[in-house]
XYZ file of C-alpha atoms in Angstrom:
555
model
C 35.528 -107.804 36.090
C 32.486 -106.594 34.576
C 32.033 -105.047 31.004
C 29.650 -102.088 29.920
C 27.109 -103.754 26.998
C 27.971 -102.312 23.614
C 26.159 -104.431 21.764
C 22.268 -105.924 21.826
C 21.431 -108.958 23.460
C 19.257 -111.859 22.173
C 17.449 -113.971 23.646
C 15.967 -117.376 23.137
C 14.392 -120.424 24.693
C 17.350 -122.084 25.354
C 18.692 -119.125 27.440
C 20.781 -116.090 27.444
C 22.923 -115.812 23.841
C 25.263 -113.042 24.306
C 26.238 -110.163 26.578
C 28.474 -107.465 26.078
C 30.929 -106.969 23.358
C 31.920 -110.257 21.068
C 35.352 -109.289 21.640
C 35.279 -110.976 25.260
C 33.619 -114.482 24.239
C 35.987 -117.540 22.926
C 36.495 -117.450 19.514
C 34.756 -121.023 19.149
C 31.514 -119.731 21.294
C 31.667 -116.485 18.542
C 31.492 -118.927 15.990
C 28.930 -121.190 16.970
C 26.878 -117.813 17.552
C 27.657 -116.627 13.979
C 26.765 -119.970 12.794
C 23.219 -120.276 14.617
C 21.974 -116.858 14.103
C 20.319 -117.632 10.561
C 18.733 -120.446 11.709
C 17.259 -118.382 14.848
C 16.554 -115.332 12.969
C 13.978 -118.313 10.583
C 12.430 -118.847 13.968
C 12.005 -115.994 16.013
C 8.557 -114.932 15.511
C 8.618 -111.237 16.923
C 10.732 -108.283 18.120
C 10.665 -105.882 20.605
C 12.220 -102.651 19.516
C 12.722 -100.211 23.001
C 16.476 -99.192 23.806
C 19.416 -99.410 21.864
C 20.002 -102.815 23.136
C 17.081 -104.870 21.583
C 15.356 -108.209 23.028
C 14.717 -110.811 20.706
C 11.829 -112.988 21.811
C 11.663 -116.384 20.200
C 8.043 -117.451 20.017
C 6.831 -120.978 19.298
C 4.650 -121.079 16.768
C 1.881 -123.471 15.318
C 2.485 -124.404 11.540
C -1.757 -125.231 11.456
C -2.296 -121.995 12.568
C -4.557 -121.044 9.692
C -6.832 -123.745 10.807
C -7.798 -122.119 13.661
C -7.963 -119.090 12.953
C -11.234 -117.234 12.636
C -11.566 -113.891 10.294
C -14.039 -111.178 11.365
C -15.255 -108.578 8.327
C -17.458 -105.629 8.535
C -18.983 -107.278 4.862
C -22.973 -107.740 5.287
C -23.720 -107.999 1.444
C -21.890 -109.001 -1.671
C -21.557 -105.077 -2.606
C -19.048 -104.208 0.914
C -15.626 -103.538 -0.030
C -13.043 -104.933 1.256
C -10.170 -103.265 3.653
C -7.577 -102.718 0.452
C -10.004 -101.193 -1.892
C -11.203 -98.655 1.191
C -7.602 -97.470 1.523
C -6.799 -97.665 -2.398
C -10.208 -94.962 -2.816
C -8.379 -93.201 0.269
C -5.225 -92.711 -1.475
C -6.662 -91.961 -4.948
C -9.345 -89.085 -3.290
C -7.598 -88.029 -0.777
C -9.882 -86.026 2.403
C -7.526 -84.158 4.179
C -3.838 -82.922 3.183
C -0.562 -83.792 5.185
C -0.815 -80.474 8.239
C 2.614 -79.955 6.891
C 1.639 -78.834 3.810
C -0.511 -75.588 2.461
C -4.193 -76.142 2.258
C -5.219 -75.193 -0.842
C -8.896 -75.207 -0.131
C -8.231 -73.033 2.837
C -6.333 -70.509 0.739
C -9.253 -70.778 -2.009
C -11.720 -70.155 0.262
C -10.393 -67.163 1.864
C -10.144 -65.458 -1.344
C -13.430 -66.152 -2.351
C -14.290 -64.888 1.427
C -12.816 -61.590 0.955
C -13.957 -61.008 -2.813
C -17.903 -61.890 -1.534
C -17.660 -59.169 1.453
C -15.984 -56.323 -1.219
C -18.720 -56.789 -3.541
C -21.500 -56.935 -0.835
C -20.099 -53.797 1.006
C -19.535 -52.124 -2.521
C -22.978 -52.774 -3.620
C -24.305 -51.314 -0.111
C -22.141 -48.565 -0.334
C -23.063 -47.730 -4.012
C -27.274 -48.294 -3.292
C -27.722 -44.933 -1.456
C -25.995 -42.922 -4.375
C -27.804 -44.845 -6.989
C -31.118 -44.346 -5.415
C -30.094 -40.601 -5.036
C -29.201 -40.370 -9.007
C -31.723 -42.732 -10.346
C -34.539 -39.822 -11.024
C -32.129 -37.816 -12.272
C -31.151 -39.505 -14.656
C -34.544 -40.827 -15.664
C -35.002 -37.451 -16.583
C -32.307 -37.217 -19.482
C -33.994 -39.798 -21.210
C -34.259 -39.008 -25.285
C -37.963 -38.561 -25.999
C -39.413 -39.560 -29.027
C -42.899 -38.018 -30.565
C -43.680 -41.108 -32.430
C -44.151 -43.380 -29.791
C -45.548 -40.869 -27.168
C -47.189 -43.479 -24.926
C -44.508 -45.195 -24.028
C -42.699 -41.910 -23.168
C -45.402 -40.818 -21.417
C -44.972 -44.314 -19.479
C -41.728 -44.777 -18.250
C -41.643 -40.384 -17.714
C -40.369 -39.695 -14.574
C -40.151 -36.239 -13.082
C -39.387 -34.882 -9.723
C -39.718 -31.201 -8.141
C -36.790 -28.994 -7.412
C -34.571 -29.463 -4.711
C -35.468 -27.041 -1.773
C -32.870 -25.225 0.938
C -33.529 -28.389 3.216
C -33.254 -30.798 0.468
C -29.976 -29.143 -0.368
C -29.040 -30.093 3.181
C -30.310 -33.482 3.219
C -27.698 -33.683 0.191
C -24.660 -32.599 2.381
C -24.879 -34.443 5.350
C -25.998 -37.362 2.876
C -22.351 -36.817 1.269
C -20.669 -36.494 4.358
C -22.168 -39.271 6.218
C -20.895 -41.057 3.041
C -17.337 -40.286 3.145
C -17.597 -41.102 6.822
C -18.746 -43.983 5.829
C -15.828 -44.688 3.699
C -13.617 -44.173 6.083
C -14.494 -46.518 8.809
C -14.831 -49.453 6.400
C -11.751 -48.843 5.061
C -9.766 -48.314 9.079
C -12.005 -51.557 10.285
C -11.973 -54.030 7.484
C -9.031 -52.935 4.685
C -6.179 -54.592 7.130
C -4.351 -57.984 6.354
C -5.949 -61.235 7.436
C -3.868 -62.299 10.436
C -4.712 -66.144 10.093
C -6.715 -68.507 7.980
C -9.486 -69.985 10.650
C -10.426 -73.512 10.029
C -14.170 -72.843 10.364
C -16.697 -69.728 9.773
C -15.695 -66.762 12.046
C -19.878 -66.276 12.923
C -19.726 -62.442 14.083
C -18.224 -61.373 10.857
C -20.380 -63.698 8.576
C -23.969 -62.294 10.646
C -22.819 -58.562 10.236
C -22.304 -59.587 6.262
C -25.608 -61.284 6.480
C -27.346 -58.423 7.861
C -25.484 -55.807 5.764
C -27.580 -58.252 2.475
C -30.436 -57.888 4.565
C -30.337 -54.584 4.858
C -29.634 -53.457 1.148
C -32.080 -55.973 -0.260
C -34.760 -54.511 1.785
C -34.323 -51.077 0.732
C -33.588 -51.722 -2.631
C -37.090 -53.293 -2.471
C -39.182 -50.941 -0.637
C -37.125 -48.360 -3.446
C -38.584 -50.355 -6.259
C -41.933 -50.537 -4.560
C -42.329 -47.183 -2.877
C -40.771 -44.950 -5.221
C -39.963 -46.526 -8.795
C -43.424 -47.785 -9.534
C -45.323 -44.532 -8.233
C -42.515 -41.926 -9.971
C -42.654 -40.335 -6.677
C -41.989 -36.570 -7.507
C -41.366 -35.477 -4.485
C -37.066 -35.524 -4.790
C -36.731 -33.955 -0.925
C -38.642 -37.750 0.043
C -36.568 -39.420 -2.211
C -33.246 -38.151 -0.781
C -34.525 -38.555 2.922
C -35.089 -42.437 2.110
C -31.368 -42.399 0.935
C -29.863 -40.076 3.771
C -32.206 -43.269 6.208
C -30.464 -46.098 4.034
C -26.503 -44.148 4.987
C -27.825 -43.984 8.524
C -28.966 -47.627 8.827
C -25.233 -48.919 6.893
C -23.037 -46.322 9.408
C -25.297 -47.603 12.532
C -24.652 -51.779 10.887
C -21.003 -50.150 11.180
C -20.841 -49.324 14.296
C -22.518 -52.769 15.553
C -19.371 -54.202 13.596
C -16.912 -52.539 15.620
C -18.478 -53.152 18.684
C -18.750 -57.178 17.658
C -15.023 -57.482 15.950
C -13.353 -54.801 17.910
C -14.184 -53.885 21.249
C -16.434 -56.738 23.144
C -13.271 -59.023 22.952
C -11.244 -56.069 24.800
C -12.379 -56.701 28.664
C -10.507 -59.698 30.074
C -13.012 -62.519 30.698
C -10.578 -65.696 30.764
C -7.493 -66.668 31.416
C -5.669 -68.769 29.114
C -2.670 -70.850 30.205
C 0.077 -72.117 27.958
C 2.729 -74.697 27.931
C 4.573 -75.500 25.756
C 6.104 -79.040 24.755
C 8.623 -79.913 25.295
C 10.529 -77.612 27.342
C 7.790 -76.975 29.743
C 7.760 -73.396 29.460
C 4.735 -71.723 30.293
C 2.948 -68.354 30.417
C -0.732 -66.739 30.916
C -2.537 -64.287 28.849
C -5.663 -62.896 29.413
C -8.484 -62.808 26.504
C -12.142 -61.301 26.181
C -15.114 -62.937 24.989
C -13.638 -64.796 21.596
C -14.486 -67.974 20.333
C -11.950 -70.973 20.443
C -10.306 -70.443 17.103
C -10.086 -66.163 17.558
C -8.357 -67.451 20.939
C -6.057 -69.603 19.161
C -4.603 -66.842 17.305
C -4.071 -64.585 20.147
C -2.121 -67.638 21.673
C -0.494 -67.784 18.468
C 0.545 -64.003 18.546
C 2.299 -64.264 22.202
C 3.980 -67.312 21.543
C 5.790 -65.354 18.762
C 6.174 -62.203 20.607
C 6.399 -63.439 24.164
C 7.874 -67.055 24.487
C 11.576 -67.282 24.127
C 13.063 -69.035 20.811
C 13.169 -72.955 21.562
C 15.916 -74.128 20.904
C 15.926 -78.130 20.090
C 19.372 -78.148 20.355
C 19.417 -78.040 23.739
C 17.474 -80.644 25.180
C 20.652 -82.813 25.149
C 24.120 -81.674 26.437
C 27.280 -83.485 27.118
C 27.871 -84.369 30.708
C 30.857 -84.604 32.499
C 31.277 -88.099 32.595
C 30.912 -88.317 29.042
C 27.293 -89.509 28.809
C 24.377 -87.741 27.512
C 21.623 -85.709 29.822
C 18.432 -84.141 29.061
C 18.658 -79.939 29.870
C 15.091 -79.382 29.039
C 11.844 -81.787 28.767
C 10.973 -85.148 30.719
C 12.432 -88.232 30.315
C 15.283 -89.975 31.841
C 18.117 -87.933 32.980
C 21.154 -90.063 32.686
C 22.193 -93.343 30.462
C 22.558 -96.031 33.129
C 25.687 -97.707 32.510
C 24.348 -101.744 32.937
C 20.860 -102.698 31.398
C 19.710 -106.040 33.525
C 17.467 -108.529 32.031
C 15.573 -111.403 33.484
C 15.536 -115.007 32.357
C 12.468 -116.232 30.418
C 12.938 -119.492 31.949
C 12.806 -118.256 35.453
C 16.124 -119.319 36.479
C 19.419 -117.929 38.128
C 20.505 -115.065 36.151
C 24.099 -116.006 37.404
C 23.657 -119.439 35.444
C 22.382 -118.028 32.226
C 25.204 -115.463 32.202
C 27.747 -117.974 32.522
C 29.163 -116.112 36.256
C 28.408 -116.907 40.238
C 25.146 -115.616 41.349
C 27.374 -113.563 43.714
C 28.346 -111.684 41.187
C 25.026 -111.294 39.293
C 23.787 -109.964 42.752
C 26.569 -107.844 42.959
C 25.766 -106.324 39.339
C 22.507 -105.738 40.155
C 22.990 -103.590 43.589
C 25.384 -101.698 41.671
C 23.053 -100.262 39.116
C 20.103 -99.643 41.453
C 22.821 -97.424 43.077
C 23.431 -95.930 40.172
C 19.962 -95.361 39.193
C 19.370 -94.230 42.070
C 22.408 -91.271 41.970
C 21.326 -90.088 38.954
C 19.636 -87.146 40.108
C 23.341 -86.156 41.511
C 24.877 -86.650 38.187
C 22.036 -84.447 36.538
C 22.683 -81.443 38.993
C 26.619 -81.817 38.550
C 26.425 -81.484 35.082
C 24.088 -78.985 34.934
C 26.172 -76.627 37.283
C 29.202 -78.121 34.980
C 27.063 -76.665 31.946
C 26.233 -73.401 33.831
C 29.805 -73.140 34.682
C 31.091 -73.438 30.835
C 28.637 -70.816 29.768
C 29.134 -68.127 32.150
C 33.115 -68.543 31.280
C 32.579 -68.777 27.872
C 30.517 -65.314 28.022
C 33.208 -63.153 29.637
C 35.563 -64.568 27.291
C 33.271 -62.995 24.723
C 31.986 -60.129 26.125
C 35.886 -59.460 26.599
C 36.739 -59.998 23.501
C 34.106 -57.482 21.918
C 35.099 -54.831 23.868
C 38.880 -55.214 22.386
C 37.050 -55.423 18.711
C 35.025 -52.326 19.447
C 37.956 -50.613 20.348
C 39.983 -50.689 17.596
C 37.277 -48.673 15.799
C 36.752 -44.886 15.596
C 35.300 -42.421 13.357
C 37.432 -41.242 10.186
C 36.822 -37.751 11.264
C 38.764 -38.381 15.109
C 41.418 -40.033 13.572
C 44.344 -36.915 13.668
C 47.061 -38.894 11.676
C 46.788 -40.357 8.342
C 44.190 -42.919 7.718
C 42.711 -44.833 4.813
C 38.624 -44.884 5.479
C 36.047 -47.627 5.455
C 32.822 -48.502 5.243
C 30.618 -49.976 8.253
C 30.633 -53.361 6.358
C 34.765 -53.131 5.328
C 35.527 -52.032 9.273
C 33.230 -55.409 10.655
C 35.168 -57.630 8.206
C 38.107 -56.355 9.622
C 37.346 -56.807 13.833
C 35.162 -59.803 12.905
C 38.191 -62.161 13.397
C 39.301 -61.106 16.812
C 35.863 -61.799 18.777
C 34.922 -65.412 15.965
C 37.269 -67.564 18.047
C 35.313 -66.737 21.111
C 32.038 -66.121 19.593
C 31.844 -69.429 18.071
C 32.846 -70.822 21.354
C 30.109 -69.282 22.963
C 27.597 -70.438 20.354
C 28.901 -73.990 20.246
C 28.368 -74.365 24.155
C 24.989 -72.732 23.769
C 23.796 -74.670 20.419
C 23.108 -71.602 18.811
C 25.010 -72.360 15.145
C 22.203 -73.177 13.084
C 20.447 -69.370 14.064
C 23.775 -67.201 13.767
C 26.127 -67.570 9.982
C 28.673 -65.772 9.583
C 27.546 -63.717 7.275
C 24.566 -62.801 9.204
C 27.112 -61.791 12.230
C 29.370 -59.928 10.123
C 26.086 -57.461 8.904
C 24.684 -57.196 12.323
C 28.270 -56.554 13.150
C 28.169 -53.855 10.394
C 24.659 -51.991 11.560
C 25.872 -51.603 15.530
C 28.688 -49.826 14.442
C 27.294 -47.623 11.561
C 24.645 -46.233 14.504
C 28.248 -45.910 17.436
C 26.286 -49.033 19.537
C 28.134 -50.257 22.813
C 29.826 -53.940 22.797
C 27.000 -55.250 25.020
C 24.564 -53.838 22.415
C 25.993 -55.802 19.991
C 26.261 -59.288 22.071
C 22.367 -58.597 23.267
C 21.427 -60.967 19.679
C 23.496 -63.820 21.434
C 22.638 -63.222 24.704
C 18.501 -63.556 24.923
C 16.666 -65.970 23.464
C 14.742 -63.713 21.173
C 14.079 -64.345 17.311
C 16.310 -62.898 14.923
C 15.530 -60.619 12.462
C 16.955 -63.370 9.512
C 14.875 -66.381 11.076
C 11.663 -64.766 11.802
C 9.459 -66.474 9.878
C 6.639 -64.343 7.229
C 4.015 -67.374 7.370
C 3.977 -70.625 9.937
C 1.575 -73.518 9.560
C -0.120 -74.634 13.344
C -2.748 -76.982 13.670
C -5.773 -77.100 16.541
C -7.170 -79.951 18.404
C -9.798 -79.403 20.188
C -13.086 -81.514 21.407
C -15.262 -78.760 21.109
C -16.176 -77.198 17.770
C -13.811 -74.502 17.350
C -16.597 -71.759 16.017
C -18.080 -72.155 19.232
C -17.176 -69.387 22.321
C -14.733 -69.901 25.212
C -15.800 -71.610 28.188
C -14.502 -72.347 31.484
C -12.145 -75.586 31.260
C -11.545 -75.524 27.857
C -8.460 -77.613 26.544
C -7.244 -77.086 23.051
C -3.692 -78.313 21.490
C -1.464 -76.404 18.809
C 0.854 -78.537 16.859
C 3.417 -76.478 14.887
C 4.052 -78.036 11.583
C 6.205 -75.607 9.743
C 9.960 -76.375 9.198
C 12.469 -74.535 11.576
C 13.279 -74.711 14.800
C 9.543 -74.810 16.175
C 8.926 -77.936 14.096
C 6.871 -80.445 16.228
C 6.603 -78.219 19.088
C 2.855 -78.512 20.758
C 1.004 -75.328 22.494
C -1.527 -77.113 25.647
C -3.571 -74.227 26.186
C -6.163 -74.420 29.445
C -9.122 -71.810 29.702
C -9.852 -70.668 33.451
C -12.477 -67.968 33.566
C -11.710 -64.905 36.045
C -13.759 -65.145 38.936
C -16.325 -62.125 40.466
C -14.916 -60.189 42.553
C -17.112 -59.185 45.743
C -15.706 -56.020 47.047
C -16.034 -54.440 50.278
C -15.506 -51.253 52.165
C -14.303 -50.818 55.581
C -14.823 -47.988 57.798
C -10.978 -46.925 58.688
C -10.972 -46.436 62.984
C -8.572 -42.929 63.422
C -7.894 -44.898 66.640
C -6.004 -47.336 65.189
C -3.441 -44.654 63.979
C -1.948 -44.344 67.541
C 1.134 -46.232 68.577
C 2.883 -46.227 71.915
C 6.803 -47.117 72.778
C 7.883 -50.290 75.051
C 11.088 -49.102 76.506
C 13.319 -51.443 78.098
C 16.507 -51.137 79.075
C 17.879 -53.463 76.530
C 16.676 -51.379 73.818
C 18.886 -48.634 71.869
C 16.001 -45.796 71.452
């Protein structure tokens, strides 16, 4: 008779120690066990941790071991540091924060980000009204008779403003507010992500939008300040040029930010770990971290909820399966070992070789079943769901129906709320609802007081029974669990500023707490290929057809 292992096994030197449970060894062999374990724990020199069942390795070692042992250090001068002092500076000045964590820099930066660009663009925005008011109000300046040279100095005056000066001035104040608006419908939006390195467009627009101001500010200075141009009509044209040149660096900004990203160039496939589930989206010309966050944006509105729960399920047989991911399928029931010593394994498991051959055949056909076992429980699994939803669905119909309107009740009736009515159906569908959820492993997502209030809102709005079950039903995101900010790493060889290319490979590790904790993105770049399209010349021939009668045939 053979017994299932329970317990590890150790092995030594002299041979195989124990298998199985101590409860089928003598009591004096259990003893002498008990007795030599400290003594071979002292000894053994190394473990191998792997399954449940772990193999103790005695290893004979030297005790002048220190004599021969030679010590390689990176140290080329008395200054070096040693290994300890390297990682004792690395803990006290910490580079890089655990990914699990905020970054602080990140969120520093950003803000000092979006502070630099509302100055810049206020300052450019401002410069073509100051440059329009700056002679005018030169012109109130107090003058004082006792120190007429310097008022004669820094006097400016400028002519009156003409019919098409007067013009200049409208379209100069409407190509202003237009102005105005765009900046505020492009760039006044939320930040959708923090990217871990400069987002170039953005930063050469802001670069040119400096350019730009500095420039006229200085040929303003130049031009017009030092000379007291009086000629206000060539004073507001050089404003009404500087509007023109900020709405035109505008428009370049929408076309870099906004629409050259909008034709699909590439093809970006993702898989997630470690369910395997995949999907494709289609991206324009971005660079890797812009791509990143699209990825990011369809795995939360595209890829259904993972749910860790259920990468292991019960089986029928009572041992544990994997529904999603790699790995094995099935817990073989015998683990085999082979002797150190290279002899019998009958001998060192004190029973006939017969036997130990006999073992062994049996769990090669068991390993070699297991893919039978895997597709009986799954259908077993399949099989307890599908009941387990009728049983439900049935059971919200009978809830549903117990409630009607106050106003279509004839007979006397004391009224309730939406949220007094749910409390009161809510316990004839929980028995079968938290069935459903328990063979699903969907009790962490749904409490009971989150049922109860979605419970409460289908039947405020008159919603069907299905409506209602819909939330258990897909694998979507609930409205309690969505999350308002997620932390996600990227790996990726190439610098992540750079633009997409064809066979680009970048990773997304999730590190924010919740069900998606740990899970990795794999996303693949495949550029979409040119399309050489032909016509054909359509034959009116080949619209002709002809009947082959028989006299088999029915027409």
């Amino acid at each position: 008779m053979y017994h299932r292992r329970s317990n590890g096994v150790r092995f030594s030197s002299e041979g195989w120690e124990g298998i199985g449970d101590l409860r089928h060894r003598s009591p004096p062999a259990a003893a002498a066990t008990k007795a030599a374990r400290p003594n071979r724990r002292r000894r053994e020199g190394g473990r191998v941790r792997g399954s449940p069942g772990a193999v103790r390795i005695s290893v004979d070692q030297d005790d002048r071991w220190a004599d021969n042992t030679t010590a390689i250090t990176g140290n080329t001068s008395e200054h070096s540091y040693t290994c300890e002092e390297v990682r004792g500076l690395a803990r006290r000045f910490p580079l890089a924060d655990d990914p699990s964590k905020p970054v602080v820099p990140m969120r520093c930066a950003r803000y000092l980000w979006v502070g630099t660009a509302f100055i810049i663009c206020s300052v450019a925005f401002v410069s073509p009204l100051a440059m329009v008011l700056l002679p005018k109000l030169a012109t109130l300046l107090p003058t004082s008779s006792n120190n007429s040279n310097l008022n004669y100095n820094y006097l400016w005056t400028t002519s009156a403003c003409s019919v098409s000066c007067e013009g200049q001035l409208l379209s100069f104040c409407f190509k202003l507010l237009f102005l105005l608006i765009g900046m505020w419908a492009v760039f006044a939006r939320r930040a959708v992500a923090d990217l871990p390195r400069l987002f170039v467009a953005r930063a050469a627009v802001l670069a040119l939008v400096v350019f730009l101001t500095f420039a006229y500010w200085l040929f303003y200075a130049v031009r017009i300040v030092q000379r007291r141009e009086p000629d206000y009509s060539a004073i507001v044209s050089f404003a009404l040029s500087a509007v023109d040149s900020l709405l035109f660096v505008h428009y370049l900004a929408v076309v870099l930010l906004e629409l050259r990203h909008l034709r699909p160039e590439y093809k970006i496939v993702i898989v997630r770990s470690p369910d395997g589930h995949s999907q494709t989206i289609t991206v324009g010309f971005l660079s890797i971290q812009r791509a990143a966050v699209d990825v990011l944006r369809t795995y939360y509105k595209d890829f259904p909820v993972y749910n860790p729960f259920l990468d292991k399920i019960p089986g029928a047989n009572g041992n544990r399966m994997k529904l999603k991911g790699g790995g094995s399928q099935v817990s073989a029931s015998f683990k085999l070992y082979n002797n150190i010593d290279g002899g019998p394994i009958g001998d060192a498991m004190g029973m006939p070789e017969v036997n130990a051959q006999a073992l062994m055949m049996a769990a090669a056909r068991r390993r070699d079943t297991g893919h039978n076992e895997r597709f009986y429980d799954e259908l077993e699994w399949e099989r307890r769901v599908r009941k387990r939803r009728c049983r439900l669905i049935s059971a919200a119909d009978e809830a549903f129906s117990l409630v009607r309107r106050s106003h279509e009740e004839k007979g006397p009736c004391v009224p309730m709320d939406s949220h007094e009515a749910a409390q009161a159906v809510f316990p004839g569908l929980a028995r079968s609802l938290r069935k459903f959820l328990r063979v699903t492993r969907q009790q962490p997502r749904h409490t009971a007081e989150h049922v109860v209030s979605h419970l409460a809102q289908y039947l405020r709005f008159d919603m069907s029974p299905r409506s209602f079950l819909e939330r258990f039903f897909s694998p979507s995101e609930t409205l309690e669990a969505s999350p308002l900010q997620t932390k996600w790493s990227i790996i990726c060889p190439q610098l992540v500023s750079g633009a997409l290319q064809h066979g680009t490979v970048f990773q997304l590790r999730c590190h924010a707490p919740g069900t998606d904790s740990g899970v990795q993105l794999l996303c693949s770049v495949v550029r979409l290929p040119f399309f050489n399209l032909t016509e054909e010349v359509f034959d009116p021939k080949s619209d002709k057809f002809t009947l082959r009668l028989s006299s088999e045939t029915s027409v």
